[in-house]
Structures are given as structure tokens and as C-alpha cells.
């Protein structure tokens, strides 16, 4: 996924996101759908911290597939909001599907 965090001045996070060790667990919401899709972002060889207002590439691990959550809306080219609680803190565009 291509991840873009909103700047703090645009309503985004006030702090950076730690990307190593699968610590960031926001939700994705595809516009026109109220469903929140739980993910864990992993960044492998990417940056350790991503600052508000910056962009990076990441892998989104789909957390709840075994419980029946339908992630099929996340197809290449789709852009989703990144949501923490009730706040939209960025966007994520699906670039490719792994493991299919």
C-alpha cells in the first residue's frame, strides 16, 4: 500500500507512527462504506518512524479474515481512509495484493 499521513495541521496525528515490529494497528475505511477493516501495517526495510504529513510504502496485514470480515473491497487502485478511533489520519492506496 501507498500510505500518506495527514499533517498535524490538517487534522492528522500529532506524533509520528512507529513502523517496525507491527505496532501500528489502525482501521481502513473505503469511502461510501461505514465498515472499519482492522489491519496491522508492517514496513520491513522501511523507515522506523513515519512523520505526520509524509508518505511511505507498507504492507497491510488483514487481521480479521478468520472471523469472517470481508476485505474484498481492498483491490488494486482503491484508496481507503486510515482511521484511528473516530479520526481520519491519512489515506492508503492499494498497490498490489500479496499471497493471492
Short mmCIF file of C-alpha atoms in Angstrom, two decimals:
data_model
loop_
_atom_site.label_atom_id
_atom_site.label_comp_id
_atom_site.label_asym_id
_atom_site.label_seq_id
_atom_site.Cartn_x
_atom_site.Cartn_y
_atom_site.Cartn_z
CA UNK A 1 0.00 0.00 0.00
CA UNK A 2 0.99 3.56 -0.54
CA UNK A 3 0.43 5.32 2.79
CA UNK A 4 0.05 9.09 3.18
CA UNK A 5 -0.37 10.54 6.66
CA UNK A 6 -2.18 13.84 7.07
CA UNK A 7 -0.15 16.68 8.50
CA UNK A 8 -1.00 17.65 12.07
CA UNK A 9 -2.34 20.98 10.76
CA UNK A 10 -4.79 19.03 8.53
CA UNK A 11 -6.19 17.09 11.48
CA UNK A 12 -3.70 14.23 11.35
CA UNK A 13 -1.69 12.71 14.16
CA UNK A 14 0.35 14.89 16.48
CA UNK A 15 3.15 12.31 16.67
CA UNK A 16 4.99 10.00 14.29
CA UNK A 17 3.99 6.38 13.79
CA UNK A 18 6.39 3.60 14.79
CA UNK A 19 6.51 1.24 11.84
CA UNK A 20 8.85 -1.52 12.95
CA UNK A 21 7.57 -4.53 14.88
CA UNK A 22 3.93 -4.33 13.71
CA UNK A 23 2.97 -1.75 16.33
CA UNK A 24 0.53 0.35 14.30
CA UNK A 25 -2.96 -1.16 14.16
CA UNK A 26 -5.41 1.36 12.67
CA UNK A 27 -8.52 0.62 10.63
CA UNK A 28 -9.13 1.19 6.93
CA UNK A 29 -12.43 2.55 5.64
CA UNK A 30 -13.25 2.63 1.95
CA UNK A 31 -15.34 5.74 1.16
CA UNK A 32 -19.06 5.01 0.76
CA UNK A 33 -18.76 2.13 3.25
CA UNK A 34 -19.18 2.51 7.00
CA UNK A 35 -17.24 -0.72 7.72
CA UNK A 36 -13.91 -0.44 9.53
CA UNK A 37 -11.35 -3.02 8.43
CA UNK A 38 -8.69 -3.88 11.01
CA UNK A 39 -5.12 -4.04 9.73
CA UNK A 40 -1.57 -4.09 11.01
CA UNK A 41 0.89 -2.10 8.91
CA UNK A 42 4.37 -3.60 8.50
CA UNK A 43 7.21 -1.85 6.79
CA UNK A 44 10.08 -4.34 6.62
CA UNK A 45 13.08 -2.36 5.42
CA UNK A 46 11.22 0.94 5.51
CA UNK A 47 11.54 3.80 7.94
CA UNK A 48 11.34 3.20 11.69
CA UNK A 49 9.13 6.27 12.14
CA UNK A 50 6.78 7.99 9.70
CA UNK A 51 6.05 11.62 10.48
CA UNK A 52 2.67 13.32 10.03
CA UNK A 53 2.49 14.81 6.53
CA UNK A 54 4.77 12.19 4.97
CA UNK A 55 4.32 9.17 2.72
CA UNK A 56 5.75 5.65 2.54
CA UNK A 57 5.12 2.18 1.19
CA UNK A 58 3.77 -0.52 3.53
CA UNK A 59 2.16 -3.93 3.73
CA UNK A 60 -1.25 -4.12 5.40
CA UNK A 61 -1.82 -7.44 7.14
CA UNK A 62 -5.55 -8.21 7.24
CA UNK A 63 -6.22 -9.04 10.88
CA UNK A 64 -9.73 -10.46 10.98
CA UNK A 65 -10.02 -12.72 7.92
CA UNK A 66 -10.53 -15.80 10.12
CA UNK A 67 -13.55 -14.18 11.80
CA UNK A 68 -15.42 -13.55 8.56
CA UNK A 69 -14.60 -9.88 7.97
CA UNK A 70 -14.86 -9.22 4.23
CA UNK A 71 -11.78 -7.39 2.95
CA UNK A 72 -12.70 -7.85 -0.73
CA UNK A 73 -13.18 -4.09 -1.25
CA UNK A 74 -9.41 -3.65 -0.90
CA UNK A 75 -8.46 -4.14 -4.54
CA UNK A 76 -5.58 -2.58 -6.51
CA UNK A 77 -6.31 1.07 -7.22
CA UNK A 78 -8.71 1.53 -4.27
CA UNK A 79 -7.94 4.32 -1.82
CA UNK A 80 -9.08 3.95 1.79
CA UNK A 81 -9.04 6.29 4.74
CA UNK A 82 -6.76 5.37 7.64
CA UNK A 83 -8.81 5.73 10.82
CA UNK A 84 -7.73 5.84 14.46
CA UNK A 85 -10.76 5.83 16.73
CA UNK A 86 -13.06 8.38 15.09
CA UNK A 87 -10.28 10.39 13.39
CA UNK A 88 -9.11 10.06 9.80
CA UNK A 89 -5.31 10.34 9.99
CA UNK A 90 -4.35 9.52 6.40
CA UNK A 91 -5.02 7.52 3.27
CA UNK A 92 -3.80 4.20 1.92
CA UNK A 93 -3.93 3.21 -1.75
CA UNK A 94 -3.86 -0.49 -2.59
CA UNK A 95 -0.98 -1.09 -4.98
CA UNK A 96 -0.90 -4.89 -5.11
CA UNK A 97 -2.34 -7.96 -3.38
CA UNK A 98 0.15 -10.36 -1.83
CA UNK A 99 -0.49 -14.04 -1.31
CA UNK A 100 -3.32 -14.41 -3.79
#
